[in-house]
CSV table of C-alpha atoms and ligand atoms in Angstrom, one decimal:
chain,number,residue,atom,x,y,z
A,24,MET,CA,-33.8,-1.4,-50.1
A,25,SER,CA,-32.4,0.0,-47.0
A,26,ALA,CA,-29.4,2.3,-47.0
A,27,VAL,CA,-28.2,3.6,-43.6
A,28,VAL,CA,-25.3,5.9,-42.7
A,29,ILE,CA,-23.8,5.4,-39.3
A,30,VAL,CA,-21.8,8.6,-38.4
A,31,GLY,CA,-19.9,9.8,-35.4
A,32,ALA,CA,-21.5,12.9,-33.9
A,33,GLN,CA,-18.5,14.1,-31.9
A,34,TRP,CA,-14.7,14.2,-32.3
A,35,GLY,CA,-14.4,10.5,-33.2
A,36,ASP,CA,-14.1,7.3,-31.1
A,37,GLU,CA,-17.8,7.3,-30.3
A,38,GLY,CA,-18.1,3.6,-30.6
A,39,LYS,CA,-18.7,3.3,-34.3
A,40,GLY,CA,-17.0,-0.1,-34.5
A,41,LYS,CA,-19.4,-1.7,-32.0
A,42,VAL,CA,-22.5,0.0,-33.4
A,43,VAL,CA,-21.7,-0.8,-37.0
A,44,ASP,CA,-20.9,-4.4,-36.1
A,45,LEU,CA,-24.3,-4.7,-34.4
A,46,TYR,CA,-26.3,-3.2,-37.2
A,47,THR,CA,-24.5,-5.2,-39.9
A,48,GLU,CA,-25.9,-8.4,-38.5
A,49,ARG,CA,-28.6,-7.9,-41.1
A,50,ALA,CA,-26.6,-6.0,-43.7
A,51,ASP,CA,-25.6,-7.3,-47.1
A,52,TRP,CA,-23.0,-4.6,-47.6
A,53,VAL,CA,-20.9,-2.4,-45.3
A,54,ILE,CA,-19.0,0.4,-46.9
A,55,ARG,CA,-16.3,2.8,-45.5
A,56,TYR,CA,-16.7,6.1,-47.3
A,57,GLY,CA,-13.9,8.3,-46.0
A,58,GLY,CA,-10.7,8.6,-44.0
A,59,GLY,CA,-8.1,6.0,-43.8
A,60,PRO,CA,-6.0,4.2,-41.1
A,61,ASN,CA,-6.3,7.2,-38.8
A,62,ALA,CA,-9.5,5.4,-37.8
A,63,GLY,CA,-9.4,2.7,-35.2
A,64,HIS,CA,-12.8,1.0,-34.8
A,65,THR,CA,-13.0,-1.6,-31.9
A,66,LEU,CA,-15.0,-4.8,-32.2
A,67,VAL,CA,-15.4,-7.0,-29.2
A,68,VAL,CA,-16.7,-10.5,-29.9
A,69,GLY,CA,-16.7,-12.8,-26.9
A,70,ASP,CA,-13.4,-12.3,-25.2
A,71,GLU,CA,-11.7,-11.3,-28.5
A,72,LYS,CA,-10.9,-7.6,-29.2
A,73,ILE,CA,-10.2,-6.6,-32.8
A,74,VAL,CA,-9.3,-3.0,-33.9
A,75,VAL,CA,-10.0,-2.4,-37.6
A,76,ARG,CA,-8.4,0.6,-39.3
A,77,LEU,CA,-9.2,0.3,-43.0
A,78,LEU,CA,-11.5,-2.7,-43.1
A,79,PRO,CA,-15.1,-1.9,-42.5
A,80,SER,CA,-16.5,-3.0,-39.1
A,81,GLY,CA,-18.8,-5.5,-40.8
A,82,ILE,CA,-15.8,-7.6,-41.7
A,83,LEU,CA,-16.5,-10.2,-39.0
A,84,ARG,CA,-20.0,-11.0,-40.4
A,85,GLU,CA,-19.4,-13.8,-42.9
A,86,GLY,CA,-22.5,-12.9,-45.0
A,87,THR,CA,-21.6,-9.3,-45.4
A,88,ARG,CA,-19.6,-7.9,-48.4
A,89,CYS,CA,-17.2,-5.2,-47.4
A,90,VAL,CA,-16.2,-2.2,-49.5
A,91,LEU,CA,-13.6,0.5,-49.3
A,92,GLY,CA,-15.1,3.5,-51.1
A,93,GLN,CA,-13.4,6.0,-53.3
A,94,GLY,CA,-13.5,8.8,-50.6
A,95,MET,CA,-10.9,6.8,-48.6
A,96,VAL,CA,-7.2,7.1,-48.5
A,97,ILE,CA,-5.6,3.6,-48.3
A,98,ASP,CA,-2.2,2.6,-47.1
A,99,PRO,CA,-1.8,-0.7,-48.9
A,100,ALA,CA,0.8,-2.1,-46.4
A,101,VAL,CA,-1.6,-1.4,-43.5
A,102,LEU,CA,-4.5,-2.9,-45.4
A,103,LEU,CA,-2.7,-6.2,-46.2
A,104,SER,CA,-1.3,-6.5,-42.7
A,105,GLU,CA,-4.8,-6.0,-41.3
A,106,ILE,CA,-6.2,-8.7,-43.6
A,107,ASP,CA,-3.3,-11.1,-42.6
A,108,GLU,CA,-3.9,-10.4,-38.9
A,109,LEU,CA,-7.5,-11.5,-39.2
A,110,VAL,CA,-6.5,-14.6,-41.1
A,111,ARG,CA,-4.0,-15.4,-38.4
A,112,ARG,CA,-6.8,-15.1,-35.9
A,113,GLY,CA,-8.7,-17.7,-37.8
A,114,ARG,CA,-11.1,-15.5,-39.9
A,115,ASN,CA,-11.2,-16.8,-43.4
A,116,GLY,CA,-12.5,-15.6,-46.7
A,117,ILE,CA,-11.7,-11.9,-46.0
A,118,GLU,CA,-10.4,-11.1,-49.5
A,119,LYS,CA,-13.3,-12.9,-51.1
A,120,ARG,CA,-15.7,-10.6,-49.4
A,121,LEU,CA,-13.7,-7.4,-49.9
A,122,LEU,CA,-13.9,-4.8,-52.8
A,123,ILE,CA,-11.8,-1.7,-53.1
A,124,SER,CA,-12.7,1.3,-55.2
A,125,ASP,CA,-10.2,1.8,-58.1
A,126,ARG,CA,-10.5,5.5,-57.4
A,127,ALA,CA,-9.4,5.6,-53.8
A,128,HIS,CA,-6.1,7.4,-53.1
A,129,LEU,CA,-3.0,5.6,-51.9
A,130,ILE,CA,-1.1,6.6,-48.9
A,131,LEU,CA,2.6,6.2,-49.8
A,132,PRO,CA,5.7,6.4,-47.6
A,133,TYR,CA,6.4,10.0,-48.5
A,134,HIS,CA,3.0,11.1,-47.2
A,135,ILE,CA,3.7,9.6,-43.8
A,136,THR,CA,7.2,11.2,-43.8
A,137,ILE,CA,5.7,14.6,-44.5
A,138,ASP,CA,3.0,14.2,-41.9
A,139,CYS,CA,5.5,13.2,-39.2
A,140,LEU,CA,8.1,15.9,-40.2
A,141,ARG,CA,5.4,18.6,-40.0
A,142,GLU,CA,4.1,17.5,-36.7
A,143,ALA,CA,7.6,17.3,-35.3
A,144,LYS,CA,8.4,20.8,-36.6
A,145,ALA,CA,5.2,22.3,-35.2
A,146,ALA,CA,5.4,20.3,-31.9
A,147,ALA,CA,6.5,23.2,-29.7
A,148,CYS,CA,3.6,25.5,-30.5
A,149,ASN,CA,0.7,24.5,-32.8
A,150,ALA,CA,0.9,20.8,-33.8
A,151,LEU,CA,-2.5,19.4,-34.8
A,152,GLY,CA,-1.8,16.2,-33.0
A,153,THR,CA,-2.4,14.1,-36.2
A,154,THR,CA,-2.3,10.3,-36.1
A,155,LYS,CA,0.9,10.6,-38.3
A,156,LYS,CA,-0.6,8.1,-40.8
A,157,GLY,CA,-0.1,10.4,-43.8
A,158,ILE,CA,-3.7,11.4,-44.1
A,159,GLY,CA,-3.4,15.2,-44.7
A,160,PRO,CA,-0.7,15.0,-47.3
A,161,THR,CA,-2.6,12.2,-49.2
A,162,TYR,CA,-5.7,14.3,-49.4
A,163,GLU,CA,-3.6,17.3,-50.4
A,164,ASP,CA,-2.2,15.3,-53.3
A,165,LYS,CA,-5.8,14.4,-54.3
A,166,ALA,CA,-6.9,18.1,-54.3
A,167,ARG,CA,-3.7,19.1,-56.1
A,168,ARG,CA,-4.3,16.4,-58.7
A,169,THR,CA,-1.0,14.7,-58.1
A,170,GLY,CA,-2.4,11.8,-56.1
A,171,ILE,CA,-1.9,8.1,-56.9
A,172,ARG,CA,-5.1,6.1,-57.1
A,173,THR,CA,-5.6,2.4,-56.5
A,174,GLY,CA,-6.5,2.0,-60.2
A,175,ASP,CA,-3.0,3.2,-61.1
A,176,LEU,CA,-1.6,0.0,-59.7
A,177,ARG,CA,-2.9,-1.8,-62.7
A,178,ASP,CA,-0.4,-0.1,-65.0
A,179,PRO,CA,3.2,0.0,-63.8
A,180,VAL,CA,4.3,2.4,-66.5
A,181,ARG,CA,1.6,4.9,-65.6
A,182,LEU,CA,2.3,4.3,-61.9
A,183,ARG,CA,6.0,5.2,-62.3
A,184,GLU,CA,5.0,8.4,-64.2
A,185,ARG,CA,2.5,9.4,-61.5
A,186,ILE,CA,4.9,8.7,-58.7
A,187,ALA,CA,7.6,10.8,-60.4
A,188,LEU,CA,5.2,13.7,-60.7
A,189,ALA,CA,4.2,13.5,-57.1
A,190,ILE,CA,7.7,13.3,-55.8
A,191,GLU,CA,8.7,16.3,-57.9
A,192,ALA,CA,5.8,18.2,-56.5
A,193,TRP,CA,6.6,17.3,-52.9
A,194,ALA,CA,10.4,17.7,-53.1
A,195,PRO,CA,10.7,21.3,-52.0
A,196,THR,CA,8.4,20.6,-49.0
A,197,ILE,CA,10.4,17.6,-48.0
A,198,VAL,CA,13.7,19.5,-48.3
A,199,ALA,CA,12.3,22.5,-46.3
A,200,LEU,CA,11.2,20.1,-43.5
A,201,GLY,CA,14.7,18.6,-43.4
A,202,GLY,CA,13.7,15.3,-44.9
A,203,GLU,CA,15.2,13.2,-47.7
A,204,VAL,CA,13.5,13.2,-51.1
A,205,PRO,CA,12.9,9.5,-51.9
A,206,GLU,CA,14.1,7.7,-55.1
A,207,ILE,CA,11.2,6.7,-57.4
A,208,ASP,CA,12.3,3.0,-57.3
A,209,ALA,CA,12.3,3.0,-53.5
A,210,ILE,CA,8.6,3.8,-53.6
A,211,LEU,CA,7.7,1.9,-56.8
A,212,LYS,CA,9.3,-1.5,-56.1
A,213,PRO,CA,7.7,-2.4,-52.8
A,214,LEU,CA,4.4,-0.9,-54.1
A,215,LEU,CA,4.4,-3.3,-57.1
A,216,GLU,CA,4.8,-6.2,-54.7
A,217,LEU,CA,1.8,-5.1,-52.7
A,218,ALA,CA,-0.2,-4.4,-55.9
A,219,GLU,CA,-0.3,-8.1,-56.7
A,220,ARG,CA,-2.8,-8.6,-53.9
A,221,ILE,CA,-4.6,-5.3,-54.2
A,222,VAL,CA,-5.3,-5.2,-57.9
A,223,PRO,CA,-7.6,-8.3,-57.9
A,224,LEU,CA,-9.8,-6.6,-55.3
A,225,LEU,CA,-10.3,-3.4,-57.3
A,226,SER,CA,-13.7,-2.6,-58.7
A,227,SER,CA,-16.1,0.1,-59.8
A,228,VAL,CA,-17.7,0.6,-56.5
A,229,SER,CA,-20.4,3.1,-57.5
A,230,LEU,CA,-21.8,0.8,-60.1
A,231,ILE,CA,-21.8,-2.3,-57.8
A,232,VAL,CA,-23.4,-0.4,-54.9
A,233,ASP,CA,-26.0,1.2,-57.1
A,234,LYS,CA,-26.9,-2.3,-58.5
A,235,ALA,CA,-27.1,-3.7,-54.9
A,236,LEU,CA,-29.4,-0.9,-53.8
A,237,ARG,CA,-31.6,-1.4,-56.9
A,238,ASP,CA,-31.8,-5.1,-56.1
A,239,GLY,CA,-33.1,-4.3,-52.6
A,240,ALA,CA,-29.9,-5.0,-50.6
A,241,HIS,CA,-29.4,-3.7,-47.0
A,242,VAL,CA,-26.4,-1.4,-47.1
A,243,VAL,CA,-24.6,0.3,-44.2
A,244,PHE,CA,-22.3,3.3,-44.9
A,245,GLU,CA,-19.8,3.4,-42.1
A,246,GLY,CA,-18.5,6.8,-41.0
A,247,ALA,CA,-15.0,7.3,-39.7
A,248,GLN,CA,-13.7,10.1,-37.5
A,249,GLY,CA,-16.6,12.3,-36.4
A,250,THR,CA,-18.6,15.3,-37.5
A,251,LEU,CA,-16.5,17.8,-35.5
A,252,LEU,CA,-13.4,16.5,-37.3
A,253,ASP,CA,-14.9,17.0,-40.7
A,254,ILE,CA,-12.8,19.2,-43.1
A,255,ASP,CA,-15.8,21.5,-43.8
A,256,HIS,CA,-18.0,21.3,-40.7
A,257,GLY,CA,-15.5,20.5,-38.0
A,258,THR,CA,-13.5,22.7,-35.6
A,259,TYR,CA,-11.1,23.9,-38.4
A,260,PRO,CA,-8.1,23.8,-38.6
A,261,PHE,CA,-8.1,21.2,-35.9
A,262,VAL,CA,-9.8,18.6,-38.1
A,263,THR,CA,-8.9,15.7,-40.4
A,264,SER,CA,-8.8,16.1,-44.2
A,265,SER,CA,-11.9,14.2,-45.3
A,266,SER,CA,-15.7,14.6,-45.4
A,267,ALA,CA,-16.6,12.7,-42.2
A,268,VAL,CA,-20.2,13.9,-42.1
A,269,SER,CA,-23.0,11.7,-43.4
A,270,GLY,CA,-23.1,13.5,-46.7
A,271,GLY,CA,-19.6,12.2,-47.3
A,272,ALA,CA,-21.2,8.8,-47.9
A,273,ALA,CA,-22.8,9.9,-51.2
A,274,ILE,CA,-19.6,11.5,-52.4
A,275,GLY,CA,-17.2,8.9,-51.0
A,276,VAL,CA,-19.1,5.9,-52.6
A,277,GLY,CA,-20.7,7.5,-55.7
A,278,VAL,CA,-24.4,7.1,-54.9
A,279,GLY,CA,-27.1,9.8,-55.0
A,280,PRO,CA,-27.9,11.3,-51.6
A,281,ASN,CA,-31.6,10.3,-52.1
A,282,ARG,CA,-30.5,6.7,-51.9
A,283,ILE,CA,-29.8,7.1,-48.2
A,284,ARG,CA,-32.9,6.3,-46.1
A,285,ASN,CA,-31.7,6.7,-42.6
A,286,ILE,CA,-28.9,8.3,-40.6
A,287,ILE,CA,-27.8,7.1,-37.2
A,288,GLY,CA,-25.6,9.5,-35.2
A,289,ILE,CA,-23.4,8.0,-32.5
A,290,THR,CA,-22.5,9.9,-29.3
A,291,LYS,CA,-20.9,8.9,-26.1
A,292,ALA,CA,-22.8,9.7,-23.0
A,293,TYR,CA,-19.9,12.2,-22.4
A,294,THR,CA,-17.3,13.7,-24.7
A,295,THR,CA,-13.7,12.9,-25.7
A,296,ARG,CA,-11.2,14.2,-28.1
A,297,VAL,CA,-7.7,13.1,-29.2
A,298,GLY,CA,-5.3,15.7,-30.6
A,299,ALA,CA,-5.3,19.4,-30.4
A,300,GLY,CA,-8.2,21.9,-30.8
A,301,PRO,CA,-11.1,23.4,-29.0
A,302,PHE,CA,-13.0,21.3,-26.5
A,303,PRO,CA,-15.2,23.7,-24.4
A,304,THR,CA,-16.6,21.1,-21.9
A,305,GLU,CA,-13.2,19.5,-21.3
A,306,LEU,CA,-12.4,18.5,-17.6
A,307,ASP,CA,-9.1,18.5,-15.9
A,308,ASP,CA,-10.3,17.3,-12.5
A,309,ALA,CA,-11.3,14.1,-10.8
A,310,ASP,CA,-14.4,13.7,-13.0
A,311,GLY,CA,-12.2,13.9,-16.1
A,312,ILE,CA,-9.9,11.3,-14.7
A,313,HIS,CA,-12.9,9.0,-13.9
A,314,LEU,CA,-14.1,9.3,-17.5
A,315,ARG,CA,-10.6,8.5,-18.9
A,316,GLU,CA,-9.9,5.6,-16.5
A,317,VAL,CA,-13.3,3.9,-16.3
A,318,GLY,CA,-14.0,4.6,-20.0
A,319,ALA,CA,-10.5,3.3,-20.9
A,320,GLU,CA,-10.1,6.4,-23.0
A,321,PHE,CA,-6.8,5.8,-24.7
A,322,GLY,CA,-6.5,6.1,-28.6
A,323,SER,CA,-7.1,2.8,-30.5
A,324,VAL,CA,-4.5,3.8,-33.1
A,325,THR,CA,-1.9,5.8,-31.2
A,326,GLY,CA,-2.5,4.8,-27.6
A,327,ARG,CA,-2.6,8.5,-26.7
A,328,PRO,CA,-4.7,9.4,-23.6
A,329,ARG,CA,-8.0,11.0,-24.8
A,330,ARG,CA,-9.1,14.3,-23.5
A,331,THR,CA,-12.4,13.9,-21.6
A,332,GLY,CA,-15.3,16.2,-20.7
A,333,TRP,CA,-19.1,16.5,-20.2
A,334,LEU,CA,-21.6,15.9,-22.9
A,335,ASP,CA,-22.1,18.9,-25.2
A,336,LEU,CA,-25.7,19.2,-26.4
A,337,PRO,CA,-25.2,22.3,-28.6
A,338,ALA,CA,-22.5,20.2,-30.4
A,339,LEU,CA,-24.9,17.3,-30.7
A,340,ARG,CA,-27.6,19.6,-32.1
A,341,TYR,CA,-25.0,20.9,-34.6
A,342,ALA,CA,-24.2,17.4,-35.6
A,343,ALA,CA,-27.9,16.6,-35.9
A,344,ARG,CA,-28.2,19.5,-38.3
A,345,VAL,CA,-25.2,19.0,-40.5
A,346,ASP,CA,-25.6,15.2,-40.6
A,347,GLY,CA,-29.4,15.0,-40.7
A,348,ILE,CA,-29.5,12.5,-37.8
A,349,ASP,CA,-32.7,10.5,-37.6
A,350,GLY,CA,-31.8,8.4,-34.6
A,351,LEU,CA,-29.2,8.4,-31.8
A,352,ALA,CA,-27.0,5.6,-30.6
A,353,ILE,CA,-25.7,6.6,-27.1
A,354,THR,CA,-22.6,4.6,-26.1
A,355,LYS,CA,-20.7,4.2,-22.8
A,356,LEU,CA,-23.5,5.1,-20.5
A,357,ASP,CA,-22.0,2.5,-18.1
A,358,VAL,CA,-18.9,4.8,-17.7
A,359,LEU,CA,-21.0,7.4,-15.8
A,360,THR,CA,-21.9,4.9,-13.0
A,361,GLY,CA,-20.5,6.1,-9.7
A,362,MET,CA,-20.4,9.8,-10.6
A,363,GLN,CA,-22.5,11.7,-8.0
A,364,ARG,CA,-23.3,14.8,-10.1
A,365,LEU,CA,-23.5,14.7,-13.9
A,366,ARG,CA,-23.3,17.9,-15.9
A,367,ILE,CA,-24.6,18.4,-19.4
A,368,CYS,CA,-23.8,21.5,-21.5
A,369,VAL,CA,-27.1,22.9,-22.7
A,370,ALA,CA,-26.1,26.3,-24.2
A,371,TYR,CA,-23.3,28.7,-24.5
A,372,ASP,CA,-22.7,32.3,-23.4
A,373,THR,CA,-21.1,34.1,-26.3
A,374,PRO,CA,-20.3,37.8,-27.0
A,375,ALA,CA,-23.6,37.9,-28.9
A,376,GLY,CA,-25.6,36.5,-26.0
A,377,ARG,CA,-26.8,33.0,-25.0
A,378,THR,CA,-27.2,30.4,-27.7
A,379,ASP,CA,-28.2,26.8,-27.8
A,380,ASP,CA,-26.3,26.3,-31.1
A,381,PHE,CA,-22.7,25.2,-31.2
A,382,PRO,CA,-20.7,28.5,-31.5
A,383,ILE,CA,-18.0,26.9,-33.7
A,384,ASP,CA,-16.8,30.2,-35.2
A,385,ASP,CA,-16.2,31.7,-31.7
A,386,MET,CA,-14.0,28.9,-30.6
A,387,GLU,CA,-10.7,29.9,-32.2
A,388,VAL,CA,-10.3,32.6,-29.5
A,389,PRO,CA,-9.9,31.0,-26.1
A,390,GLY,CA,-12.3,32.2,-23.4
A,391,ARG,CA,-14.7,33.8,-25.8
A,392,ILE,CA,-17.5,31.3,-25.0
A,393,THR,CA,-18.6,29.7,-21.8
A,394,PRO,CA,-20.6,26.5,-21.5
A,395,VAL,CA,-23.9,26.7,-19.6
A,396,TYR,CA,-24.5,23.5,-17.6
A,397,HIS,CA,-27.6,21.6,-16.5
A,398,ASP,CA,-26.9,19.3,-13.5
A,399,MET,CA,-28.4,15.9,-13.0
A,400,ASN,CA,-28.1,13.3,-10.3
A,401,GLY,CA,-25.8,10.3,-11.0
A,402,TRP,CA,-26.4,6.6,-10.1
A,403,ASN,CA,-24.3,3.8,-8.6
A,404,GLU,CA,-25.9,0.7,-10.2
A,405,THR,CA,-23.9,-1.4,-12.7
A,406,LEU,CA,-25.6,-1.1,-16.1
A,407,CYS,CA,-23.9,-3.8,-18.2
A,408,ASN,CA,-26.7,-6.3,-17.7
A,409,ALA,CA,-29.5,-4.0,-18.9
A,410,ARG,CA,-31.1,-5.1,-22.2
A,411,ARG,CA,-34.2,-2.9,-21.9
A,412,LEU,CA,-34.7,0.7,-21.0
A,413,ASP,CA,-36.9,-0.2,-18.1
A,414,SER,CA,-34.1,-2.2,-16.5
A,415,LEU,CA,-31.9,0.9,-16.3
A,416,PRO,CA,-32.0,2.9,-13.0
A,417,GLY,CA,-34.4,5.8,-13.2
A,418,LYS,CA,-31.6,8.4,-13.0
A,419,ALA,CA,-29.9,6.8,-16.1
A,420,ARG,CA,-33.2,6.8,-17.9
A,421,ALA,CA,-33.7,10.5,-17.0
A,422,TYR,CA,-30.3,11.3,-18.4
A,423,LEU,CA,-31.1,9.6,-21.7
A,424,ASP,CA,-34.6,11.2,-21.9
A,425,PHE,CA,-33.0,14.6,-21.3
A,426,ILE,CA,-30.6,14.1,-24.3
A,427,SER,CA,-33.4,12.9,-26.6
A,428,GLU,CA,-35.8,15.7,-25.6
A,429,GLN,CA,-33.1,18.5,-25.8
A,430,THR,CA,-32.0,17.4,-29.3
A,431,GLY,CA,-35.5,16.3,-30.5
A,432,ILE,CA,-34.0,13.0,-31.8
A,433,PRO,CA,-35.3,9.5,-30.8
A,434,LEU,CA,-33.0,6.9,-29.3
A,435,TYR,CA,-32.2,3.9,-31.5
A,436,LEU,CA,-29.7,2.2,-29.3
A,437,VAL,CA,-28.0,2.5,-25.9
A,438,SER,CA,-24.7,0.8,-25.3
A,439,VAL,CA,-23.8,-0.2,-21.7
A,440,GLY,CA,-20.5,-2.0,-22.3
A,441,PRO,CA,-18.0,-2.9,-25.1
A,442,LYS,CA,-19.5,-6.3,-25.9
A,443,ARG,CA,-22.1,-7.0,-28.6
A,444,ASP,CA,-24.8,-8.1,-26.1
A,445,GLU,CA,-24.2,-5.2,-23.7
A,446,THR,CA,-26.8,-3.2,-25.6
A,447,VAL,CA,-30.3,-1.9,-25.3
A,448,MET,CA,-31.5,-2.1,-28.9
A,449,LEU,CA,-34.6,0.1,-29.5
A,450,HIS,CA,-34.8,0.5,-33.3
A,451,ASN,CA,-33.1,-1.1,-36.2
A,452,PRO,CA,-33.8,0.7,-39.5
A,453,LEU,CA,-32.4,-2.3,-41.4
A,454,ILE,CA,-35.2,-4.6,-40.4
B,8,LIG,P1,-14.7,4.2,-32.9
B,8,LIG,O1,-13.5,4.8,-33.4
B,8,LIG,O2,-15.9,5.1,-32.9
B,8,LIG,O3,-15.1,2.8,-33.4
B,8,LIG,O4,-14.5,4.0,-31.3
B,8,LIG,P2,-13.1,3.3,-30.7
B,8,LIG,O5,-13.1,1.8,-31.0
B,8,LIG,O6,-11.9,4.1,-31.1
B,8,LIG,O7,-13.3,3.6,-29.2
B,8,LIG,C1,-14.5,3.2,-28.5
B,8,LIG,C2,-14.0,2.4,-27.3
B,8,LIG,O8,-15.1,2.2,-26.4
B,8,LIG,C3,-13.6,0.9,-27.7
B,8,LIG,O9,-12.6,0.5,-26.8
B,8,LIG,C4,-14.9,0.1,-27.5
B,8,LIG,O10,-14.6,-1.3,-27.2
B,8,LIG,C5,-15.4,0.8,-26.2
B,8,LIG,N1,-16.9,0.8,-26.1
B,8,LIG,C6,-17.9,0.9,-27.1
B,8,LIG,N2,-19.1,1.0,-26.5
B,8,LIG,C7,-18.9,0.9,-25.2
B,8,LIG,C8,-19.8,1.0,-24.1
B,8,LIG,O11,-21.0,1.1,-24.2
B,8,LIG,N3,-19.2,0.9,-22.8
B,8,LIG,C9,-17.9,0.8,-22.6
B,8,LIG,N4,-17.5,0.8,-21.4
B,8,LIG,N5,-17.0,0.7,-23.7
B,8,LIG,C10,-17.5,0.8,-24.9
B,9,LIG,P1,-12.1,7.1,-35.5
B,9,LIG,O1,-12.7,6.7,-36.9
B,9,LIG,C1,-10.4,10.3,-33.1
B,9,LIG,C2,-7.9,13.2,-35.2
B,9,LIG,C3,-6.5,13.2,-34.8
B,9,LIG,C4,-6.1,14.7,-35.0
B,9,LIG,C5,-7.0,15.1,-36.2
B,9,LIG,C6,-6.2,15.1,-37.5
B,9,LIG,O2,-11.4,6.0,-34.8
B,9,LIG,O3,-13.1,7.8,-34.7
B,9,LIG,P2,-5.3,13.0,-39.0
B,9,LIG,O4,-4.3,12.0,-38.7
B,9,LIG,O5,-6.6,12.6,-39.5
B,9,LIG,O6,-4.7,14.1,-40.0
B,9,LIG,O7,-5.5,13.8,-37.6
B,9,LIG,O8,-8.0,14.1,-36.3
B,9,LIG,N1,-8.5,11.9,-35.6
B,9,LIG,C7,-9.2,11.1,-34.9
B,9,LIG,N2,-9.6,11.3,-33.6
B,9,LIG,N3,-10.8,9.2,-33.8
B,9,LIG,C8,-10.5,9.1,-35.1
B,9,LIG,O9,-11.0,8.1,-35.9
B,9,LIG,C9,-9.6,10.0,-35.7
B,9,LIG,N4,-9.0,10.2,-36.9
B,9,LIG,C10,-8.3,11.4,-36.8
B,9,LIG,O10,-6.3,12.8,-33.5
B,9,LIG,O11,-6.7,15.5,-33.9
B,10,LIG,MG1,-11.5,5.1,-32.9
């Protein structure tokens, strides 16, 4: 048995799609445990680029079963169009390999309306910069106990009752935001059409995954978003609404935490963030532009330019702690090629003195903390052909060694380009 969580250690977009796709070469199951179509995980196979939003990144591996866990919020229209797009591109048997928890929550059109209206209203001052996919309102419904679960699709009478209850609960909010309260049938009818394809995929995921683990299967739990966007451990309130940390896998799938044998944390060789919120090592100079342009740092879901900055080791140490990271996958090292001086944040000056921890609670007040940088020399060599550590330039190796030493975490993988083979694979816990 081998159960591995692959989790983003930053503010998302660390390259989870590529890393999960690589590690699932030997996985029997790959399971998304949280979030929804706010995720955009890029897979590059040959010359083809596919961005998955709800489907797990193992979906291109024909021998791998894919699961959407109960911690997820699922927009059924997005899911079916994602499946249809893959079929259109010649990938068959997707639905045969896919299971959906009957306890996952459904994103319905009113959730998206509320998300968009709120963002528009807040735009002038304090919008969160959400992906406008209805994520926050759907998780609010879950916590308020007015959510609609995938399993409700099996029973149209119950479904109608649940939708009526939810619309009643949201009506004052929608009116206050200047929106129009939807009719029940306007929600129910299109949903029942989508349900015909969703219901056959529903299943008791906890039971099935538990059995697979007992039978010795290799299972990958695929994180979405990133540790610093986690509802509990992120830079609140500038976070998403789910448990993005590794522990979210146990909750979001329904397996005991002791089943998880290994946790891989992914970090870019620098830092990015989409949306609002603190980002202490952010750059607004030529180095920041280099990272955005060479790294093609534009959102996979929204196309928004990503904010860019230096690698933040206190943030990585923080992620290592809250996720329990056993091994690091460092992506996009190739993007640093051509930068003369590389800076890495190693500590913070705070009102209470210098700390090498991530001073997350001091970040709400601008200017209260200052990053302390360690400077390193850059390199000019192209990295994308490297397949072993010793074929990287010495300065790139020194950069990697510094990260590993400073965090005390071994390197499992270094990614030097978006393609599958543009990788230095050092350790695969699934073997
Ligand atoms: P995810 O949300 O964590 O799966 O990451 P995204 O797919 O949103 O963004 C990562 C982007 O970086 C995608 O466009 C990937 O194709 C690309 N990428 C992944 N690894 C590398 C790498 O090592 N080098 C370069 N240049 N691009 C990479
Ligand atoms: P992947 O899985 C990067 C960010 C949004 C916003 C905040 C809240 O591709 O790494 P939400 O729509 O979730 O209510 O938005 O979270 N965000 C992400 N940023 N990558 C993601 O997913 C994200 N999912 C949400 O930009 O700041
Ligand atoms: Mg992404």
